[in-house]
mmCIF file with all atom_site columns, C-alpha atoms in Angstrom:
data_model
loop_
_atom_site.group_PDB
_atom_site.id
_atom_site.type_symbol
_atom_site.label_atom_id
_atom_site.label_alt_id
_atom_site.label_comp_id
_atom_site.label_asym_id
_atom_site.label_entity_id
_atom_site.label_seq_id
_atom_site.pdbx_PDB_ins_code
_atom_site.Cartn_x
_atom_site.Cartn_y
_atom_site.Cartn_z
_atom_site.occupancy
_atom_site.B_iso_or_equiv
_atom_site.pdbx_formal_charge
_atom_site.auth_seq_id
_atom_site.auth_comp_id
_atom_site.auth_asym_id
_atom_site.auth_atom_id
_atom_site.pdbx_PDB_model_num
ATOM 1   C CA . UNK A 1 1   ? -27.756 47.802 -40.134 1.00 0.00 ? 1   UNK A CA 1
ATOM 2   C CA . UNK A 1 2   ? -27.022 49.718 -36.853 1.00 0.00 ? 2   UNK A CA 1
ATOM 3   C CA . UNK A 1 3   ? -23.890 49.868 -35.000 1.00 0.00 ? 3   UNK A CA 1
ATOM 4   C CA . UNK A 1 4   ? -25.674 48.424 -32.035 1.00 0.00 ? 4   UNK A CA 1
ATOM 5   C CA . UNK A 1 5   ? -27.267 45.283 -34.312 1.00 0.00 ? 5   UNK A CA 1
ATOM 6   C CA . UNK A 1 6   ? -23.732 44.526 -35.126 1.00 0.00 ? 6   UNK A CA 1
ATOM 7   C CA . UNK A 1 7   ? -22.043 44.752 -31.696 1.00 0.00 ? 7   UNK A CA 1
ATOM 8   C CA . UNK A 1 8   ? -25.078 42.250 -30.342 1.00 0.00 ? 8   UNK A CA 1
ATOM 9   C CA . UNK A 1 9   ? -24.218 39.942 -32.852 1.00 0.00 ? 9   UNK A CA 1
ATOM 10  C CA . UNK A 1 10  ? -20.130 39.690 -31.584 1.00 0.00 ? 10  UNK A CA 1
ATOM 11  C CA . UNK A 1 11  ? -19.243 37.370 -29.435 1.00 0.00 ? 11  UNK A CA 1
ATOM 12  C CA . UNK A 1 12  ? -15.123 36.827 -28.343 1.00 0.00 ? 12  UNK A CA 1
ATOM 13  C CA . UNK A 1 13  ? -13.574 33.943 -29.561 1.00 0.00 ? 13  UNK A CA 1
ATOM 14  C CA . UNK A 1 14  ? -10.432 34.385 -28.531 1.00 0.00 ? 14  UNK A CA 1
ATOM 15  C CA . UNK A 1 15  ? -8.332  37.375 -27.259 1.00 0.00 ? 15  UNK A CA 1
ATOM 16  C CA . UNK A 1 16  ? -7.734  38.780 -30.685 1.00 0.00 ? 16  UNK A CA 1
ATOM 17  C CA . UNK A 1 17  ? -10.589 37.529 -32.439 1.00 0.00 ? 17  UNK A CA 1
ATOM 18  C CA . UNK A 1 18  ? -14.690 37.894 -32.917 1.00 0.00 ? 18  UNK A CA 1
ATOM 19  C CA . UNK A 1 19  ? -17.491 35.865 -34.289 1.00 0.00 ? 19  UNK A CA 1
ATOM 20  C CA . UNK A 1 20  ? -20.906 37.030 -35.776 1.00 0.00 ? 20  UNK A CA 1
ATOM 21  C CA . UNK A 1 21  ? -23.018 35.055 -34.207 1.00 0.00 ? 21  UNK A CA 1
ATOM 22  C CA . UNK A 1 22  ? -25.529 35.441 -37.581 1.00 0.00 ? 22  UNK A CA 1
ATOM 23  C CA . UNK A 1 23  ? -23.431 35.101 -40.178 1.00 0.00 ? 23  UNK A CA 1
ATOM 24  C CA . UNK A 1 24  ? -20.732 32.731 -38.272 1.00 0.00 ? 24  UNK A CA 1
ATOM 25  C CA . UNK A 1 25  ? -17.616 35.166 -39.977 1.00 0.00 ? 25  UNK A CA 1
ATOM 26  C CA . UNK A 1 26  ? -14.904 35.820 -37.797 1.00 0.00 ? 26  UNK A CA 1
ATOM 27  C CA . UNK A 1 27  ? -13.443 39.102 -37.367 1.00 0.00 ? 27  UNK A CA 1
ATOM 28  C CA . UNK A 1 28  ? -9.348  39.205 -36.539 1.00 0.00 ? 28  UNK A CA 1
ATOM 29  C CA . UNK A 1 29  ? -8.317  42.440 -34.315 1.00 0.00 ? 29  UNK A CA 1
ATOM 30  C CA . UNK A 1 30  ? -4.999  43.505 -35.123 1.00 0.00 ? 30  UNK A CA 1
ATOM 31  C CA . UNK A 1 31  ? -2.140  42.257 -31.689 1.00 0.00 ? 31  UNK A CA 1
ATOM 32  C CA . UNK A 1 32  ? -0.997  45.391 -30.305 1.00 0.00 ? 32  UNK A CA 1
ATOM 33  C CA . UNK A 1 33  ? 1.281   47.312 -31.124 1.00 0.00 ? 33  UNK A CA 1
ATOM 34  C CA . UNK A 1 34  ? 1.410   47.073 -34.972 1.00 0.00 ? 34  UNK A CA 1
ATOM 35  C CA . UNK A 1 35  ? -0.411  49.889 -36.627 1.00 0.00 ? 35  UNK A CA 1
ATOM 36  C CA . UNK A 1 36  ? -2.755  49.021 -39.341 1.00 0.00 ? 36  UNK A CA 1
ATOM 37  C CA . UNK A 1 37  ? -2.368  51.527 -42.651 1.00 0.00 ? 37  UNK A CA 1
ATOM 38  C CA . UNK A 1 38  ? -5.095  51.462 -45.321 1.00 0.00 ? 38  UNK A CA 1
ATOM 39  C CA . UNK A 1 39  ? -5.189  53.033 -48.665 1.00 0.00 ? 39  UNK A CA 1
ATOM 40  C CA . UNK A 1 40  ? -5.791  56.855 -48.634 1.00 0.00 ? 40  UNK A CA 1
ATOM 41  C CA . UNK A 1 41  ? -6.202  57.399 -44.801 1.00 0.00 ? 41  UNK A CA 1
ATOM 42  C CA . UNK A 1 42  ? -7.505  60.666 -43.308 1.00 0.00 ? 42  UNK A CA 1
ATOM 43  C CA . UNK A 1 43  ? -8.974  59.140 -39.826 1.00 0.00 ? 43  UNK A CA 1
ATOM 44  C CA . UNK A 1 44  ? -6.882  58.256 -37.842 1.00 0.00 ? 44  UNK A CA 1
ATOM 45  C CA . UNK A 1 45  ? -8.697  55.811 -34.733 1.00 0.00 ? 45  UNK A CA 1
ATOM 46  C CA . UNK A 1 46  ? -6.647  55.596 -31.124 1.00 0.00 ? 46  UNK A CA 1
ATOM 47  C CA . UNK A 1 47  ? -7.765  52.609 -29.085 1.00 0.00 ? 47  UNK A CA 1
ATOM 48  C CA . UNK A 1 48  ? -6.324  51.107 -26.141 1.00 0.00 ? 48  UNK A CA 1
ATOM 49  C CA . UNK A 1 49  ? -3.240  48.950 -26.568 1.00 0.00 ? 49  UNK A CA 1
ATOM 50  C CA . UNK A 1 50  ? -5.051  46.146 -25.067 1.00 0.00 ? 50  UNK A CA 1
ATOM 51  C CA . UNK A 1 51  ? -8.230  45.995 -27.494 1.00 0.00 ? 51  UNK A CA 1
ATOM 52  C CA . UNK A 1 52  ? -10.469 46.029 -24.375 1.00 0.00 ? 52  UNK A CA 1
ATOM 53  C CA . UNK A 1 53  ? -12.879 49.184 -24.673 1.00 0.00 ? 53  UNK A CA 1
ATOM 54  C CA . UNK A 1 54  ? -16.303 49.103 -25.810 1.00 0.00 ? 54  UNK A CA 1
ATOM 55  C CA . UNK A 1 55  ? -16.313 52.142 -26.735 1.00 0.00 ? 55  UNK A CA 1
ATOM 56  C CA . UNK A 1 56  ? -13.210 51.968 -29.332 1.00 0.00 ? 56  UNK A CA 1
ATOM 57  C CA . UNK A 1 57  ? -15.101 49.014 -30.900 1.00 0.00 ? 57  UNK A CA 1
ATOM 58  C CA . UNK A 1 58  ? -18.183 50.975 -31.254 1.00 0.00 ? 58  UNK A CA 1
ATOM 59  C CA . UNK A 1 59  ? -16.009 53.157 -33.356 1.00 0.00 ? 59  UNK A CA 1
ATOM 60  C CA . UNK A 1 60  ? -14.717 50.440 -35.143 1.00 0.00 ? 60  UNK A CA 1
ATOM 61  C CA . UNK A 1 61  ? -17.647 49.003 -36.257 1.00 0.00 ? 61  UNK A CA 1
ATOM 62  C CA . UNK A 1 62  ? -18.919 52.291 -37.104 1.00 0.00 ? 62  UNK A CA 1
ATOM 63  C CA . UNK A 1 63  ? -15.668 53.176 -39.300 1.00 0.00 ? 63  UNK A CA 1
ATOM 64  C CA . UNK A 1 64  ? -16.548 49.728 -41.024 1.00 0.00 ? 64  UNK A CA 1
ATOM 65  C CA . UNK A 1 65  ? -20.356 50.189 -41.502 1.00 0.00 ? 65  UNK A CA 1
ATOM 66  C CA . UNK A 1 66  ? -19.584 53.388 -43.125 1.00 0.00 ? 66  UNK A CA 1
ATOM 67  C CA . UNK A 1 67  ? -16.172 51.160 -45.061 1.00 0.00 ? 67  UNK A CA 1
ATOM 68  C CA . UNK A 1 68  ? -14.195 54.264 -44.187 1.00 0.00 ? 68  UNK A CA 1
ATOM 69  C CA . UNK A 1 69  ? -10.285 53.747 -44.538 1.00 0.00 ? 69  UNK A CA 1
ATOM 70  C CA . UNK A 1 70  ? -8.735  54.454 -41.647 1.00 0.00 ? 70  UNK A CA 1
ATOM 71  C CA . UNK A 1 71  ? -5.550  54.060 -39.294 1.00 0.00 ? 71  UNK A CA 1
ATOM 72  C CA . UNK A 1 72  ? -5.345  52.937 -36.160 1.00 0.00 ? 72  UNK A CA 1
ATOM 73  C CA . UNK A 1 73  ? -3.190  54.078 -33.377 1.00 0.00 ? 73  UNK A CA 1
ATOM 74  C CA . UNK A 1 74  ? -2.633  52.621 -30.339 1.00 0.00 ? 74  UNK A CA 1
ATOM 75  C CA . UNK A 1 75  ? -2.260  54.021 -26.752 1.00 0.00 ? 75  UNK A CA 1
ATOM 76  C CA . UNK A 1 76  ? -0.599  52.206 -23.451 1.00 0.00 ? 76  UNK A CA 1
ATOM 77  C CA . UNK A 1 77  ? -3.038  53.198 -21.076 1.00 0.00 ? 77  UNK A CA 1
ATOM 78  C CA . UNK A 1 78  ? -1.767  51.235 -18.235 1.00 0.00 ? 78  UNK A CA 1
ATOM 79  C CA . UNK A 1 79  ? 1.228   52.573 -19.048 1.00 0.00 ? 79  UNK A CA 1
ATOM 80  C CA . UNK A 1 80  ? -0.163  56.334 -18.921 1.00 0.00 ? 80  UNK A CA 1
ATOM 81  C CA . UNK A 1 81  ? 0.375   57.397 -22.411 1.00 0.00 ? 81  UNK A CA 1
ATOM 82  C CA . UNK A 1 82  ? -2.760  59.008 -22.453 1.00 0.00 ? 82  UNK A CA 1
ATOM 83  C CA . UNK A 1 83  ? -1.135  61.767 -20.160 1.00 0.00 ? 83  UNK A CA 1
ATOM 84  C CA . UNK A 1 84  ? 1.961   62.549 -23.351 1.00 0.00 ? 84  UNK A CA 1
ATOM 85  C CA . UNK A 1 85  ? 1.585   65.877 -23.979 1.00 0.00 ? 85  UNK A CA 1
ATOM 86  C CA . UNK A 1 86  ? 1.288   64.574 -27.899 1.00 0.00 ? 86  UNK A CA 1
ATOM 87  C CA . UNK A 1 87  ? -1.941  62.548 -27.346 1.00 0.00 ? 87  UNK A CA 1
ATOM 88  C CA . UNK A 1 88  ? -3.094  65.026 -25.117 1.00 0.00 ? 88  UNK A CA 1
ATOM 89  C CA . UNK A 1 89  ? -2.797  67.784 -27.020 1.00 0.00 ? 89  UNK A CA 1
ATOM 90  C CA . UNK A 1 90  ? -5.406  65.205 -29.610 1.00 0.00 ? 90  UNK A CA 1
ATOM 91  C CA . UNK A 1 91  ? -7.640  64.199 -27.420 1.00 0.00 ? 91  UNK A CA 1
ATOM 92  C CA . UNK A 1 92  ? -9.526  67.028 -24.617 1.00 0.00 ? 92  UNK A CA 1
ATOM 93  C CA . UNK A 1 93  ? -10.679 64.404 -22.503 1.00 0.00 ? 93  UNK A CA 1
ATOM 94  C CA . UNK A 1 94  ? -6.920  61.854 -23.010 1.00 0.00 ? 94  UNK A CA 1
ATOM 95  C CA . UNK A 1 95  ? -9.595  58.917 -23.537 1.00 0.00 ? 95  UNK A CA 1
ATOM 96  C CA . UNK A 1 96  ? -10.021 56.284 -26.120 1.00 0.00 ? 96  UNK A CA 1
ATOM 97  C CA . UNK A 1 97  ? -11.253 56.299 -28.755 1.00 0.00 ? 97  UNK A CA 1
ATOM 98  C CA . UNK A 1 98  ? -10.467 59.084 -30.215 1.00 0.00 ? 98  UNK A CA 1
ATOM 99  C CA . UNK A 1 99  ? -10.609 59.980 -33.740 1.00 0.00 ? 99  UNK A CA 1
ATOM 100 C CA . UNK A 1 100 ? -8.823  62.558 -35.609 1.00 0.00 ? 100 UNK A CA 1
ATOM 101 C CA . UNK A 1 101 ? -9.933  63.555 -39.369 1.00 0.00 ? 101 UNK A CA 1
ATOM 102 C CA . UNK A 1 102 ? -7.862  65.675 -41.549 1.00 0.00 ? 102 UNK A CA 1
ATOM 103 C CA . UNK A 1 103 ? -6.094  67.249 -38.564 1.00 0.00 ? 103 UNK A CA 1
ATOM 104 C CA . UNK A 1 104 ? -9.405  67.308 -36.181 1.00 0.00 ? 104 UNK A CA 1
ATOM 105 C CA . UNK A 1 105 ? -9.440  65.482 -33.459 1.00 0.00 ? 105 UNK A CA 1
ATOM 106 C CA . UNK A 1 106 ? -12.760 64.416 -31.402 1.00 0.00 ? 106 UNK A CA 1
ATOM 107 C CA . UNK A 1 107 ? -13.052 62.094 -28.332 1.00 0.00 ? 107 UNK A CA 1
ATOM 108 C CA . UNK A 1 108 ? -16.002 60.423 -26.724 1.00 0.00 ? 108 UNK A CA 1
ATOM 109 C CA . UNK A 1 109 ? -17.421 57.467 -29.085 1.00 0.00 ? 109 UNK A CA 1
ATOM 110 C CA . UNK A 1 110 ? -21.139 58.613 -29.424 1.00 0.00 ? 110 UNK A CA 1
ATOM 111 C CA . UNK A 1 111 ? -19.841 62.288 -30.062 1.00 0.00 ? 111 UNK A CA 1
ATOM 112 C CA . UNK A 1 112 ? -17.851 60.067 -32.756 1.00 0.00 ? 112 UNK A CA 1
ATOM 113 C CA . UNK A 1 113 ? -20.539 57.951 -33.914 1.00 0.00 ? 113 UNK A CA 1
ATOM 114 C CA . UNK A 1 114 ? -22.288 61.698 -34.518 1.00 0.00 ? 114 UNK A CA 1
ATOM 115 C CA . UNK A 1 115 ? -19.952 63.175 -36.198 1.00 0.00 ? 115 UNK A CA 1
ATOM 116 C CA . UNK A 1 116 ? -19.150 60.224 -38.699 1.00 0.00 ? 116 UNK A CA 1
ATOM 117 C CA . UNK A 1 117 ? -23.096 60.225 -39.797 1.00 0.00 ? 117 UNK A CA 1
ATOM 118 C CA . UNK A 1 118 ? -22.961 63.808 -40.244 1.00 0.00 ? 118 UNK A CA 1
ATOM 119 C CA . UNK A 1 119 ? -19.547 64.054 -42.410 1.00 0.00 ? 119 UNK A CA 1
ATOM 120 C CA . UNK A 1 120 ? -20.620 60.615 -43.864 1.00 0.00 ? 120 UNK A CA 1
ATOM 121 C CA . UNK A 1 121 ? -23.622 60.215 -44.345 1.00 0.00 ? 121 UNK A CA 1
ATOM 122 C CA . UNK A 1 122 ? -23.666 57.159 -46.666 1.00 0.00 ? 122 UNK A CA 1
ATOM 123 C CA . UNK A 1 123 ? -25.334 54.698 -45.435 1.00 0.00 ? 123 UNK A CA 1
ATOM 124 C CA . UNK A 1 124 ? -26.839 55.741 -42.328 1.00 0.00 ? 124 UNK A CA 1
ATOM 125 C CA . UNK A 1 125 ? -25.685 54.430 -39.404 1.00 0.00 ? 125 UNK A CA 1
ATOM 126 C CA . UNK A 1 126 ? -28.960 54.463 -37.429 1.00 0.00 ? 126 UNK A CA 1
ATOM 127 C CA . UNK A 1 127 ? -32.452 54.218 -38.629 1.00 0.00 ? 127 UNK A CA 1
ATOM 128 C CA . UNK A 1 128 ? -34.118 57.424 -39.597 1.00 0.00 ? 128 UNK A CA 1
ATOM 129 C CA . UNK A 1 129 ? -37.860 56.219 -38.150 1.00 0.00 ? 129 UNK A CA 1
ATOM 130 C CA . UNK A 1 130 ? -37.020 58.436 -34.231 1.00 0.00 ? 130 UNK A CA 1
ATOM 131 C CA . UNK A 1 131 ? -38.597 55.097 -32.556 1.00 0.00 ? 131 UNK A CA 1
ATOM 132 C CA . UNK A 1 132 ? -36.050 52.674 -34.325 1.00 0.00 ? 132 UNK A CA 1
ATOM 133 C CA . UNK A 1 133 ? -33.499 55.269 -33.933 1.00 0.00 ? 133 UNK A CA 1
ATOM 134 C CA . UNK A 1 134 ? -33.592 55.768 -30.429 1.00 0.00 ? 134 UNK A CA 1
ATOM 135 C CA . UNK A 1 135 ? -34.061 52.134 -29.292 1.00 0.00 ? 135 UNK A CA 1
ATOM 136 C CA . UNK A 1 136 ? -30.875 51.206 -31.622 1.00 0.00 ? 136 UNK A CA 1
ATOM 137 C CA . UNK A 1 137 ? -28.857 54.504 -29.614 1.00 0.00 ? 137 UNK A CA 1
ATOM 138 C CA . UNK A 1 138 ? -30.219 52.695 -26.461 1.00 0.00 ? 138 UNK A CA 1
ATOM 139 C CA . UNK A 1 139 ? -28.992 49.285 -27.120 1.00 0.00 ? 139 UNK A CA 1
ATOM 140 C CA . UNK A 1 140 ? -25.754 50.602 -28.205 1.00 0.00 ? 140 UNK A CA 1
ATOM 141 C CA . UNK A 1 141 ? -25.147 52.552 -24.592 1.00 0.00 ? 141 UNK A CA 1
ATOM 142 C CA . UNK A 1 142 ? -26.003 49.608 -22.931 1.00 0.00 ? 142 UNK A CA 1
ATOM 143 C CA . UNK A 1 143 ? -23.491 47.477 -24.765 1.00 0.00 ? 143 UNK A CA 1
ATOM 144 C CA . UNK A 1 144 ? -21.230 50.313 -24.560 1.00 0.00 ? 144 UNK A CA 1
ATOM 145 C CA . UNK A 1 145 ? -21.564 50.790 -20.734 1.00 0.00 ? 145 UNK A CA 1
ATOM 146 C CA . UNK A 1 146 ? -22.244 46.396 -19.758 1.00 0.00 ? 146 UNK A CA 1
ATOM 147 C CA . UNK A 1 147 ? -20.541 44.576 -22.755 1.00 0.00 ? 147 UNK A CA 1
ATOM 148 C CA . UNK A 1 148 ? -17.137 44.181 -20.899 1.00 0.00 ? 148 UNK A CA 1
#
């Protein structure tokens, strides 16, 4: 199942919380500004303090397709934390999301989305038919770039 399938199937149900339209499960969001820790963590996912970017969740989902472990980490960007020297120095562009994997650090979610196939490649997170694969990169921009 493709990261794009699965963001077309979320709908908000409440500020914190999603439903899967096809299955009906709801998916909590952690309230900012907890951090959430799982067992044996070497990614480490920033996201806005608000949970409002498309392109974190397309991270997310990808992280959770692939069931990778992983922290995440959030950032005030209202409040300009993006611009500490400490994130900065972690993230070239001082966007969310940004991941960081056993001390390297990569912004941009499709550049992301990329590199988790390649270092992960179990299971897949696009088709490999090109067709399939390029429609399912398409729908995922567009829900990137319109979904909020």
């Amino acid at each position: 199942m493709s990261v794009g399938h699965i963001m077309a199937n979320l709908v908000p149900v409440g500020r914190w919380t999603l439903r899967d339209k096809t299955t009906q499960s709801l998916l909590a969001l952690p309230l900012p500004p907890q951090e959430i820790t799982l067992p044996h963590p070497n990614l480490l996912l920033y996201v806005d303090a608000k949970f409002a970017s498309p392109y974190a969740m397309s991270v997310f989902v990808a992280l959770h397709e692939k069931d990778l472990p992983f922290e995440i980490a959030t950032i005030d960007l209202a409040g300009n934390a993006n611009r500490d020297p400490n994130f900065a120095a972690a993230s070239l562009t001082r966007r969310v999301p940004t991941l960081v994997h056993n001390g390297f650090a990569l912004s941009e979610s499709s550049a992301i989305a990329e590199y988790l196939n390649e270092v992960f490649p179990t299971p897949p997170l696009y088709p490999t038919e090109p067709h399939s694969r390029a429609l399912a990169r398409q729908v995922q921009a567009w829900l990137r770039s319109d979904l909020m």
